[in-house]
mmCIF file of C-alpha atoms and ligand atoms in Angstrom:
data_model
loop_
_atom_site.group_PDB
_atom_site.id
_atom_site.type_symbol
_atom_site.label_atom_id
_atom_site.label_comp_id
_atom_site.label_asym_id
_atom_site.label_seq_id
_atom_site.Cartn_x
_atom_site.Cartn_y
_atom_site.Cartn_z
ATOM 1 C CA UNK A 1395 0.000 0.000 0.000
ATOM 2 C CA UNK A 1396 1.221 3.486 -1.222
ATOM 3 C CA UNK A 1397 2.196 5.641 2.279
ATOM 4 C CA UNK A 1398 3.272 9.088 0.106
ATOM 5 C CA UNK A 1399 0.937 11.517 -1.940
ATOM 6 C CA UNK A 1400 0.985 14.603 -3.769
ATOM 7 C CA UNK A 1401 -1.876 16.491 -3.994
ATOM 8 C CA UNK A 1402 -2.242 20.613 -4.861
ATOM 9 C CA UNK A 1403 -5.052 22.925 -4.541
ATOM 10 C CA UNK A 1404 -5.940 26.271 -5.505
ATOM 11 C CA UNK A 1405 -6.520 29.163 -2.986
ATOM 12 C CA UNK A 1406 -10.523 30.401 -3.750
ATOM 13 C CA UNK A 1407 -12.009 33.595 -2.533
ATOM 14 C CA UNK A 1408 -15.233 33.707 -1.456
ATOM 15 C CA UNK A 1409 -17.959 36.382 -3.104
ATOM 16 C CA UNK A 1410 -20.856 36.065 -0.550
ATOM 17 C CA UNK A 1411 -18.442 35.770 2.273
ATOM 18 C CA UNK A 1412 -18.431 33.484 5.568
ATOM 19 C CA UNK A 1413 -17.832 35.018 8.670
ATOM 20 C CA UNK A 1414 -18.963 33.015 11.963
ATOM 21 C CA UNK A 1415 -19.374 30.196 13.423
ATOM 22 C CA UNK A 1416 -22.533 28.292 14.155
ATOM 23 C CA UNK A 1417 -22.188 26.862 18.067
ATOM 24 C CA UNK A 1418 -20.802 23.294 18.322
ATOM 25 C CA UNK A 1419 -18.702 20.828 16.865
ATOM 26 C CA UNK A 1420 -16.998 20.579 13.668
ATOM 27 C CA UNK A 1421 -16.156 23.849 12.431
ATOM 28 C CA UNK A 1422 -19.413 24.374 11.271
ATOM 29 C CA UNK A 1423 -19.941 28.082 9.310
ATOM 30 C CA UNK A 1424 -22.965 30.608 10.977
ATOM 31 C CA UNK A 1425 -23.783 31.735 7.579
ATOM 32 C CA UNK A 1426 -23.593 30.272 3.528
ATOM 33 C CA UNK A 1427 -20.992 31.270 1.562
ATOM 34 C CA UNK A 1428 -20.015 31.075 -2.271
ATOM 35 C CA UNK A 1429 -16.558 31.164 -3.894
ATOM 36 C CA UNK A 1430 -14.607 30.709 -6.894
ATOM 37 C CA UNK A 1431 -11.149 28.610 -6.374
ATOM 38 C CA UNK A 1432 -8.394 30.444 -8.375
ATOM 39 C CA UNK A 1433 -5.613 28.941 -10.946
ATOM 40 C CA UNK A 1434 -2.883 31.089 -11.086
ATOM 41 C CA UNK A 1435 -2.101 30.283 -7.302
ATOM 42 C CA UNK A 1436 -1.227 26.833 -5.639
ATOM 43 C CA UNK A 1437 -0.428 24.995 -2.918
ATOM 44 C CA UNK A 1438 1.303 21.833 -3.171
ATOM 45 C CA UNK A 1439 1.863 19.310 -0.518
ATOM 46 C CA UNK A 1440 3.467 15.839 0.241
ATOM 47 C CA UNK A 1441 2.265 13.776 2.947
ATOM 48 C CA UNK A 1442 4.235 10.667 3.958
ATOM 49 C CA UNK A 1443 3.046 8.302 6.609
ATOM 50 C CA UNK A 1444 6.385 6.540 8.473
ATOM 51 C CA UNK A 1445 6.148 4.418 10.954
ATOM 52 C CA UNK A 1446 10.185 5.410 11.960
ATOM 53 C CA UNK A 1447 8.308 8.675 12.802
ATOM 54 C CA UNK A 1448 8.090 10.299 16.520
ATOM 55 C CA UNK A 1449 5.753 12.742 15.837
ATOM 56 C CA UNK A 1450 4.205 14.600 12.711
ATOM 57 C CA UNK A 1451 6.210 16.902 11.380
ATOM 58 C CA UNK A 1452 5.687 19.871 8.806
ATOM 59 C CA UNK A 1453 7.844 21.616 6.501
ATOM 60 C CA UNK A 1454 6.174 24.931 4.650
ATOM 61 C CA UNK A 1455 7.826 26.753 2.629
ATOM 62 C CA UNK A 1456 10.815 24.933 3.550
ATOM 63 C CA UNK A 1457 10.533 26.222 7.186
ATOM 64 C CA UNK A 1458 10.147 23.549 10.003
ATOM 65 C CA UNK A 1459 6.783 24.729 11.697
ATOM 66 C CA UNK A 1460 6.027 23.703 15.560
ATOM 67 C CA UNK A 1461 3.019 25.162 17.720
ATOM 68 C CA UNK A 1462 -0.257 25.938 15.969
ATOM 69 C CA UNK A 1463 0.533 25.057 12.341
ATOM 70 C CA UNK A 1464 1.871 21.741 13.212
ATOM 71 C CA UNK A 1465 -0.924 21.222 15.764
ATOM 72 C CA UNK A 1466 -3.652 22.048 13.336
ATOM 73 C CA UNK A 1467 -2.291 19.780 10.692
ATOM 74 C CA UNK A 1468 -1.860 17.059 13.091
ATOM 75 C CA UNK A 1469 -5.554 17.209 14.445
ATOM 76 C CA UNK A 1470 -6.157 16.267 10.580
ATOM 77 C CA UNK A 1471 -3.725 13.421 10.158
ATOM 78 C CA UNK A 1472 -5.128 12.408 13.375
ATOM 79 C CA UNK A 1473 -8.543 11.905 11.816
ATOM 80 C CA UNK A 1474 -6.907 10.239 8.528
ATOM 81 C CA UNK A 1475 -4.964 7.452 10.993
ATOM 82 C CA UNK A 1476 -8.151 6.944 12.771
ATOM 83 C CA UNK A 1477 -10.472 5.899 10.010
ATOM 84 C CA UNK A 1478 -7.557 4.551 7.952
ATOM 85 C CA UNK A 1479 -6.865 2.720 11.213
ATOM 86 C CA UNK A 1480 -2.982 3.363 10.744
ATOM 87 C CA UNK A 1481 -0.577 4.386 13.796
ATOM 88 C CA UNK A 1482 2.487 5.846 11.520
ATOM 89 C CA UNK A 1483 3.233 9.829 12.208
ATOM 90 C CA UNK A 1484 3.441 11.989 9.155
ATOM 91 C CA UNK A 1485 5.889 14.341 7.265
ATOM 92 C CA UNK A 1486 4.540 16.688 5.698
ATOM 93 C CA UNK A 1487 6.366 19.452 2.970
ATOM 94 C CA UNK A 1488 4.232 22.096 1.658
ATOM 95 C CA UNK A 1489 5.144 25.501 -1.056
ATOM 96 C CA UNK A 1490 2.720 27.832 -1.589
ATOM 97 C CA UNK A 1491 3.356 29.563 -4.844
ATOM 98 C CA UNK A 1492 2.165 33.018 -3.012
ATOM 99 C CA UNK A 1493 2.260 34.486 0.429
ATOM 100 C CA UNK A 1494 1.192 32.536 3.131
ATOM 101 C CA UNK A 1495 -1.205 33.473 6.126
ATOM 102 C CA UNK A 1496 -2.049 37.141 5.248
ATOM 103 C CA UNK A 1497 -5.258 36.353 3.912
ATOM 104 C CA UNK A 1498 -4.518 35.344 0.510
ATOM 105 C CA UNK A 1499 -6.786 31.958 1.329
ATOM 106 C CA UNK A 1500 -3.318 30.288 2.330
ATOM 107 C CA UNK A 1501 -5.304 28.168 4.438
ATOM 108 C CA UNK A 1502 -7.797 27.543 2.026
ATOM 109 C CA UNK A 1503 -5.539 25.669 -0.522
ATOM 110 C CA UNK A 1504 -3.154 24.065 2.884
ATOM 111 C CA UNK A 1505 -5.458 22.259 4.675
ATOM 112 C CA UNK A 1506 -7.526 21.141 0.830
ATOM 113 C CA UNK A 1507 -4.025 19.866 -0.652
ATOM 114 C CA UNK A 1508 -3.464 18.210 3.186
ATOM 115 C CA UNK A 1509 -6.557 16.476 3.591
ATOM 116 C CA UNK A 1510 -6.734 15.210 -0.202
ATOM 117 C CA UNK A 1511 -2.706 14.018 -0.154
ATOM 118 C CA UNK A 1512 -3.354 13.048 3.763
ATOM 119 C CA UNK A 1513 -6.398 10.723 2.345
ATOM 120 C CA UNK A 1514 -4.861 9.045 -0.437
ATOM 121 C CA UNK A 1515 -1.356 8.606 1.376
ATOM 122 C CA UNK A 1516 -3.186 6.446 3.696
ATOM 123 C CA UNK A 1517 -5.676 4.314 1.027
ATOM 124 C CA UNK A 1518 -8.567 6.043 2.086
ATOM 125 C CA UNK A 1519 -11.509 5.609 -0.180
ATOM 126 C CA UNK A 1520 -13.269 9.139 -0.063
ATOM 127 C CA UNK A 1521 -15.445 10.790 -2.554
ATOM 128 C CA UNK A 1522 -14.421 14.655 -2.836
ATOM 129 C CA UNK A 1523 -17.460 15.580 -0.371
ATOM 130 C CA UNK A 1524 -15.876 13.878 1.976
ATOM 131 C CA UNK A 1525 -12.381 15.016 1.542
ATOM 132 C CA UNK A 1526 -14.107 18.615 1.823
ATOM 133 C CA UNK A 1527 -15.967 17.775 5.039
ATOM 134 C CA UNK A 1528 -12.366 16.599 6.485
ATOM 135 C CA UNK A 1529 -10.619 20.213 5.343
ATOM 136 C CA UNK A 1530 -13.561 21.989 6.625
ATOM 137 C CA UNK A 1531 -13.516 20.815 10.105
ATOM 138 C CA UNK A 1532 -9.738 22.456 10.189
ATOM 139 C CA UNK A 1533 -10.445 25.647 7.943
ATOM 140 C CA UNK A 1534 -14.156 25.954 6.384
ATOM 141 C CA UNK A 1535 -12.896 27.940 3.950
ATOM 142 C CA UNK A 1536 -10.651 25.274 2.536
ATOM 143 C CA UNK A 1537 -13.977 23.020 1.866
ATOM 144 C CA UNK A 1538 -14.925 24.796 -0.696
ATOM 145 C CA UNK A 1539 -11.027 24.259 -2.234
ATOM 146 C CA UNK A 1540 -11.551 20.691 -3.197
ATOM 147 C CA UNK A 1541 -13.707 21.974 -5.258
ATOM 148 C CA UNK A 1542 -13.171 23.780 -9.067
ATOM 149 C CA UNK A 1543 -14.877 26.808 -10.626
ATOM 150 C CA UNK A 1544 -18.056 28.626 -8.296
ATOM 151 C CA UNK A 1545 -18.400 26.394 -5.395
ATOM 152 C CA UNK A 1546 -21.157 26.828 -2.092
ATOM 153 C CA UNK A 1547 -20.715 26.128 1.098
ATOM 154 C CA UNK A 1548 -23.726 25.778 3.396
ATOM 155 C CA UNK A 1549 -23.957 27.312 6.925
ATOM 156 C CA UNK A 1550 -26.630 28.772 9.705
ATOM 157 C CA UNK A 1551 -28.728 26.857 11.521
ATOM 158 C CA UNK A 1552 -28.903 22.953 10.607
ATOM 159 C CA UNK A 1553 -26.690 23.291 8.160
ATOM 160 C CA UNK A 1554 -23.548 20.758 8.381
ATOM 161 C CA UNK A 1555 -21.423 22.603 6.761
ATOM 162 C CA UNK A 1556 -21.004 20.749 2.904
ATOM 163 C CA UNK A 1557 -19.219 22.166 -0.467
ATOM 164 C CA UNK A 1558 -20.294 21.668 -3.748
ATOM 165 C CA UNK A 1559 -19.846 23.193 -6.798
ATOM 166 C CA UNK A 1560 -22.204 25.617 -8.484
ATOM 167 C CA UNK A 1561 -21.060 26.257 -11.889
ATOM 168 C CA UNK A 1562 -17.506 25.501 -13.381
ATOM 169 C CA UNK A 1563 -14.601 27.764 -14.497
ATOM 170 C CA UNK A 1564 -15.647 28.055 -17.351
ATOM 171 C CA UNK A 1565 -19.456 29.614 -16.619
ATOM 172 C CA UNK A 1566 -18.427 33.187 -16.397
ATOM 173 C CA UNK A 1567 -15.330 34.962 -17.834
ATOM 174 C CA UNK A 1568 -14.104 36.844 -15.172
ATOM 175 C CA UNK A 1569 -10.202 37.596 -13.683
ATOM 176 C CA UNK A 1570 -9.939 38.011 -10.452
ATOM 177 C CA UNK A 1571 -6.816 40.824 -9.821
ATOM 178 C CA UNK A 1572 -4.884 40.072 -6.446
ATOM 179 C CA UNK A 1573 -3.378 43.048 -5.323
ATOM 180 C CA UNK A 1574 -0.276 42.024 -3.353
ATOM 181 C CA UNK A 1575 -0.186 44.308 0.044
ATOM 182 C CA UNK A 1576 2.271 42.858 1.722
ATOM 183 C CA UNK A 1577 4.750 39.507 2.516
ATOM 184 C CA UNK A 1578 4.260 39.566 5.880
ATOM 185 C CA UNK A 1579 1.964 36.886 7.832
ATOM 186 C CA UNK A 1580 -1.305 38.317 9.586
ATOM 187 C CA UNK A 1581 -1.502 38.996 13.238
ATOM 188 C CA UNK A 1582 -5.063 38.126 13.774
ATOM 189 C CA UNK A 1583 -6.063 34.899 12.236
ATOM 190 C CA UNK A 1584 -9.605 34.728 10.637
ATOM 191 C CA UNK A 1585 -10.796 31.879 13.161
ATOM 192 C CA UNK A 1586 -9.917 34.892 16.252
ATOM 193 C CA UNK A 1587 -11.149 37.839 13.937
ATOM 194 C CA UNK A 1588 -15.015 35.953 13.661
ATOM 195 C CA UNK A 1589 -14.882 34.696 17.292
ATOM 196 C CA UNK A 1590 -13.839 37.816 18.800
ATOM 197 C CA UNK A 1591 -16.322 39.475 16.189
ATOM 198 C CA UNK A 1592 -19.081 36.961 17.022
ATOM 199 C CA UNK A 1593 -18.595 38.283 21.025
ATOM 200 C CA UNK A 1594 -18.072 42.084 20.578
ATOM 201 C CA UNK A 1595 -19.615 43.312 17.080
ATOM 202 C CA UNK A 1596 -22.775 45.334 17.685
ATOM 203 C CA UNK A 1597 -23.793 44.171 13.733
ATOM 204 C CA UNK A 1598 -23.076 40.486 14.398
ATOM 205 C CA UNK A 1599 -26.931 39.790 14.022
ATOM 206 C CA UNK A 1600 -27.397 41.898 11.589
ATOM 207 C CA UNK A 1601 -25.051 40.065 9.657
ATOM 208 C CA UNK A 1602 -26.461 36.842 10.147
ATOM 209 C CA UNK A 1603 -30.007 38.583 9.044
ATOM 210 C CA UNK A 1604 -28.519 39.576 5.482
ATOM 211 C CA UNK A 1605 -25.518 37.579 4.979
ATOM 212 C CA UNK A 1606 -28.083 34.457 3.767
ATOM 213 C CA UNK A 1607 -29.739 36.801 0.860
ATOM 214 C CA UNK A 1608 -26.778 37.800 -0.278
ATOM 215 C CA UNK A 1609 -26.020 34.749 -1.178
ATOM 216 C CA UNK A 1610 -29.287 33.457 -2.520
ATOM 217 C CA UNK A 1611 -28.995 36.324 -4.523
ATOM 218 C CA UNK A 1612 -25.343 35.970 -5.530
ATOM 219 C CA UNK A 1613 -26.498 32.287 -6.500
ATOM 220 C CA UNK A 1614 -28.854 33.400 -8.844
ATOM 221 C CA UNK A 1615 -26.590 36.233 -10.659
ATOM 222 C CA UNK A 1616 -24.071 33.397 -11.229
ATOM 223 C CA UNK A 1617 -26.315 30.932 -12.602
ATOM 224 C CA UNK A 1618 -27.762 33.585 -14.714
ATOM 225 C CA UNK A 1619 -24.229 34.339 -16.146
ATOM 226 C CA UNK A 1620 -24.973 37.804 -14.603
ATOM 227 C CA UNK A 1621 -20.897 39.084 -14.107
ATOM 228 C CA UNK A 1622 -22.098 42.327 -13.137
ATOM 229 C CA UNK A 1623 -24.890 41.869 -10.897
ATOM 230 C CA UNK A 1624 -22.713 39.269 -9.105
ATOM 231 C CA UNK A 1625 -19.619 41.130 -8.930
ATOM 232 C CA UNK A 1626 -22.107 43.863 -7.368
ATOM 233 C CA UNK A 1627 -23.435 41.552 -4.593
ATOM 234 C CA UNK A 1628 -19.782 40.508 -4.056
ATOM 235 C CA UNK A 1629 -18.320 43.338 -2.780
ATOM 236 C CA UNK A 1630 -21.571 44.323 -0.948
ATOM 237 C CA UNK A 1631 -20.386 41.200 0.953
ATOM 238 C CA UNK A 1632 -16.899 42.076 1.838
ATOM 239 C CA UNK A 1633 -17.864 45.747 2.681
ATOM 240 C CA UNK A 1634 -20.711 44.332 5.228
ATOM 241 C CA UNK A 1635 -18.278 41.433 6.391
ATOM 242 C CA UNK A 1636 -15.214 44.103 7.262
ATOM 243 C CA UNK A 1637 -17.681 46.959 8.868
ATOM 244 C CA UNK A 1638 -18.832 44.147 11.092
ATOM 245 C CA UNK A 1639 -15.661 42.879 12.290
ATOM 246 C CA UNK A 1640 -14.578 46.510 12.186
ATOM 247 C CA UNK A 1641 -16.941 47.381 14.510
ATOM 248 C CA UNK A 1642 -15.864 44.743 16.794
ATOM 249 C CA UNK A 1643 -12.005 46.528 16.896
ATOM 250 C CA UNK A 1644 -11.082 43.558 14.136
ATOM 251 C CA UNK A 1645 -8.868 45.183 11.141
ATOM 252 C CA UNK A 1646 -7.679 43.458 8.541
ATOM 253 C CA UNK A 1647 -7.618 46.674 5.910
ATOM 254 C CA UNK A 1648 -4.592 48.572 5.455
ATOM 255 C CA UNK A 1649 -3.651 52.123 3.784
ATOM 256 C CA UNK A 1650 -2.939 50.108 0.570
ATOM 257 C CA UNK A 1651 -6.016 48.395 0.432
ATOM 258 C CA UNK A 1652 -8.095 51.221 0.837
ATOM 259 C CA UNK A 1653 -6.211 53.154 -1.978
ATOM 260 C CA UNK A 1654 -6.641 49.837 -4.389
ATOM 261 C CA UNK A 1655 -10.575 50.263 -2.861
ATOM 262 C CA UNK A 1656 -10.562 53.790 -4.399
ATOM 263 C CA UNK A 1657 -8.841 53.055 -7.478
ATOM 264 C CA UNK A 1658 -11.479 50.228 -8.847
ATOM 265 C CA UNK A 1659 -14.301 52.623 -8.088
ATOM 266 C CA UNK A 1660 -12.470 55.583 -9.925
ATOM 267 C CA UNK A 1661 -12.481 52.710 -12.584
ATOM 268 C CA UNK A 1662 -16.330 51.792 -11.963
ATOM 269 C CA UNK A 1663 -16.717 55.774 -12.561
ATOM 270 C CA UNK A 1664 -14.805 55.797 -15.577
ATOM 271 C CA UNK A 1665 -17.257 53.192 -17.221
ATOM 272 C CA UNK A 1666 -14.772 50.008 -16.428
ATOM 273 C CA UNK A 1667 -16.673 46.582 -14.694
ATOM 274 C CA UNK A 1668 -14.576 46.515 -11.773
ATOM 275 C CA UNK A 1669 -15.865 45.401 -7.820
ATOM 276 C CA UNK A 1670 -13.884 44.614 -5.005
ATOM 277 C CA UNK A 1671 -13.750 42.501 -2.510
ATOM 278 C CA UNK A 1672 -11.115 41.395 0.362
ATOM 279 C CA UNK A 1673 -10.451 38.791 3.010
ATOM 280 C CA UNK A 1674 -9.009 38.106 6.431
ATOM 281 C CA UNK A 1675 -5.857 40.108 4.856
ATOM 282 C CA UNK A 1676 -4.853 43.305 3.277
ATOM 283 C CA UNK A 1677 -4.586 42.228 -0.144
ATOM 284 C CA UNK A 1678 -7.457 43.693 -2.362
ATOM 285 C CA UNK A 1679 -9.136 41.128 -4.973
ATOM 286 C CA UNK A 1680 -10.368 43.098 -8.263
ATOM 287 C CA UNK A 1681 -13.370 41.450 -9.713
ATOM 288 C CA UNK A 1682 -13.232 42.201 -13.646
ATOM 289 C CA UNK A 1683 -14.422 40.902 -16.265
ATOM 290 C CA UNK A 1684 -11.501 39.280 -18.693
ATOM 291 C CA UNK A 1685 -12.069 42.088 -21.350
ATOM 292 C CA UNK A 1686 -11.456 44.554 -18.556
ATOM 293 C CA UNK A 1687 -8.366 43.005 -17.283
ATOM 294 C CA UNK A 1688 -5.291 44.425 -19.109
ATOM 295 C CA UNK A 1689 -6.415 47.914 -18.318
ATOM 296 C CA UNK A 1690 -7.670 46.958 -14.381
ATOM 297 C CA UNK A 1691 -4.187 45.485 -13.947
ATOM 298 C CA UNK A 1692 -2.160 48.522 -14.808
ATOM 299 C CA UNK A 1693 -4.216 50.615 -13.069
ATOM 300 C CA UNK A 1694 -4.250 48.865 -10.103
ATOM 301 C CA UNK A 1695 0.073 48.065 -10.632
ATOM 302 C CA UNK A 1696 0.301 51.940 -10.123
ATOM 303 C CA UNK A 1697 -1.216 52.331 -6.863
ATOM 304 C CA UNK A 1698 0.855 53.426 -4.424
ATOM 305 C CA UNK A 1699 1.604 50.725 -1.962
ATOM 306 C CA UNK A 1700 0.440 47.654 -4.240
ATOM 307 C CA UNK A 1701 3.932 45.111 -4.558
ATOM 308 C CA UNK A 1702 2.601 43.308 -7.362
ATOM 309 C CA UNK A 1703 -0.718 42.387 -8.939
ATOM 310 C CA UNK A 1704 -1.277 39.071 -9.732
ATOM 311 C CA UNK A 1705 -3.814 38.312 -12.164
ATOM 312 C CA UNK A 1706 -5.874 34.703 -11.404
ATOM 313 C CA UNK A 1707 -9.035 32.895 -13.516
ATOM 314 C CA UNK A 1708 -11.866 30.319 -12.378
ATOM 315 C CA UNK A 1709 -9.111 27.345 -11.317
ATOM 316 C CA UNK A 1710 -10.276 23.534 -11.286
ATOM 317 C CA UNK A 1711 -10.726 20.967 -8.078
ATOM 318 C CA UNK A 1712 -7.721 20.181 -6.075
ATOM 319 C CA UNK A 1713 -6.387 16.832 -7.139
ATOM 320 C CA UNK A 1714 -3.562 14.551 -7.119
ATOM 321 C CA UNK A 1715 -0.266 14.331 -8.698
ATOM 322 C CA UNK A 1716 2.295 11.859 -9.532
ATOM 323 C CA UNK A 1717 5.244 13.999 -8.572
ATOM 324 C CA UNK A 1718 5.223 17.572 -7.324
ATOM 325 C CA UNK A 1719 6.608 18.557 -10.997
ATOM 326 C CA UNK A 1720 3.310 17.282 -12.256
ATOM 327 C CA UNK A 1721 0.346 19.392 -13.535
ATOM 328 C CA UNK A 1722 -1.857 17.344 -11.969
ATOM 329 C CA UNK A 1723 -4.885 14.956 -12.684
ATOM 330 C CA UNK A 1724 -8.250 16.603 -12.521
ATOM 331 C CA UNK A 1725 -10.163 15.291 -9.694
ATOM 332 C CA UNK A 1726 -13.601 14.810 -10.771
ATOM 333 C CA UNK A 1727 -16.025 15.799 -7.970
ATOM 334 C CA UNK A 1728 -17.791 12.600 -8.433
ATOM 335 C CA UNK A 1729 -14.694 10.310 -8.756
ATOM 336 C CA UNK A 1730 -13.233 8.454 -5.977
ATOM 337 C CA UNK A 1731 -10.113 9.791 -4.186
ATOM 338 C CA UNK A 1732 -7.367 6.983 -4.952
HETATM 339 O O1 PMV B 2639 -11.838 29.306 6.755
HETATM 340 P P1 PMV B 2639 -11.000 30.377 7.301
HETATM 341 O O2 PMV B 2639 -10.689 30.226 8.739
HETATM 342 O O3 PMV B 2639 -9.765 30.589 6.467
HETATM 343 O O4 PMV B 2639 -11.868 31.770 7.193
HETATM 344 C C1 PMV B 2639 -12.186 32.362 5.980
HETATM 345 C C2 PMV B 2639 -12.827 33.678 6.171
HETATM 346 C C3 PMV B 2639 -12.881 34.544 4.935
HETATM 347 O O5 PMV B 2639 -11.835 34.241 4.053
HETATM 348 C C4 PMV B 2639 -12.733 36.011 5.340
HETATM 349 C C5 PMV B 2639 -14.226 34.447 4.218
HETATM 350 C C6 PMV B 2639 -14.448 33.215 3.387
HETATM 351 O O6 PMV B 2639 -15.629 32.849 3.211
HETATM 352 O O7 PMV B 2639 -13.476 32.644 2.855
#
């Protein structure tokens, strides 16, 4: 039986965000959410099971990590060994093409490469539902990863928390602009930021009231085809996500991403389809359609503050490889995991 697997996955970024949990067990998000997993950005990661092994251990980005990281990823090899009844500690190496942990979804396409190279590493039989479920309970956000093109994920009361996809990459052409803020690692991780905002936000419930139809609505515009009307709903749902944590003392804008914020609405004013939206991270995301693009992206290269711009598209599922060199197999939704 094979003990080693490769598996990337794309970072997504979600339009109707998530922010919240629901009470209980499993990591299970207080609201819906809808995103589109991005090519242009990957995560690829390594898992061997050996039983010579101690204790787990994980290299990103060719740094040794100990404390949280390894802790996190461990609670999810944990889970793998139990159902795949196996003892053997892991070693994990991981490279993220972009910067990690400043909300550029680094989590997102980590714990979706993990749990997919973690599952087929140890001969576990799971459909790609399943493989989401297992990255969910460690970062919901990275549910929706295993996933390619516009992919849900359910949340709010009863909901348990699946991904599945809505349309593929294909069903709208749109760029999404990633406007590089900074290198440096975020202070206040996104699981803190909606906890703390979940306690002290005045808007909390207010968010929970609207967040829902945003996304019913966002839904709709995207299986309509309807870029702008989506892209419109989108950043509605990053403004109303970021005033609520804001309100709570939770800041994850900077200088730079407000400028970036100004320069796609001078855009929007000067007749161009651009919306923004932003994450757990300074870095601002320019929605734009692909005929747009060119121009979006040198605008956006000139404002002061943005390091780089890096231009992504709709990306496919997260799926296996043969060797890290490898482009990958696609990993049908449907198909097993083997
Ligand atoms: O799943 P996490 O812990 O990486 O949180 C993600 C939170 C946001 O990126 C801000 C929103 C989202 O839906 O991805």
């Amino acid at each position: 039986m094979s003990r080693v697997a490769t598996a990337i996955a794309h970072p997504n970024i979600a339009l109707a965000k998530y922010w919240g949990k629901r009470e209980g067990e499993g990591n299970v998000p207080a609201v819906p959410s809808l995103s589109v997993t991005l090519a242009g950005m990957t995560t690829t990661t390594t898992v061997r099971f050996d039983a010579s092994l101690a204790s787990d251990e994980l290299v990103l980005g060719g740094q040794k990590q100990v404390g949280r990281p390894l802790e996190r990823a461990s609670a999810l090899l944990d889970t793998v060994r139990a159902h795949a009844k196996i003892d053997a500690r892991a070693h994990v190496v991981s490279h993220n093409d972009f910067p990690t942990a400043s909300g550029l979804a680094s989590s997102a396409s980590g714990f979706a490469a993990l749990a997919l190279a973690a599952c087929r590493a140890a001969s576990l039989d799971w459909d790609a539902a399943r493989v989401s479920q297992l990255a969910r309970a460690s970062s919901a956000s990275a549910a929706r990863s295993l996933f390619g093109g516009f992919v849900a994920l359910d949340g709010g009361d009863g909901a348990l928390g699946v991904a599945s996809p809505v349309v593929g990459p294909e069903a709208l052409d749109v760029r999404v602009l990633v406007c590089v803020a900074t290198e440096r690692a975020k202070t206040t991780s996104s699981t803190d930021g909606m906890l703390f905002t979940q306690r002290e936000s005045p808007y909390y419930r207010a968010w929970l009231d609207e967040a829902p139809r945003t996304f019913a609505r966002l839904k709709s515009a995207i299986l309509e085809g309807d870029v702008r009307a989506a892209f419109e709903l989108a950043e509605k749902s990053a403004l109303a996500m970021h005033a609520c944590a804001m309100a709570a003392g939770v800041i994850y804008v900077s200088g730079v991403t407000l400028a970036a914020l100004s320069e796609v609405r001078a855009m929007r004013a000067d007749g161009l389809v651009t919306y923004a939206t932003m994450d757990a991270g300074p870095h601002l995301k320019c929605l734009v359609p692909t005929s747009h693009a060119d121009v979006a992206k040198e605008r956006l290269a000139r404002v002061p503050g943005v390091l780089r711009v890096l231009e992504t598209r709709p990306g496919d599922a997260a799926r296996i490889v043969e060797t890290p060199s490898d482009t990958g197999r696609a990993f049908d939704a449907s198909a097993e995991v083997r």
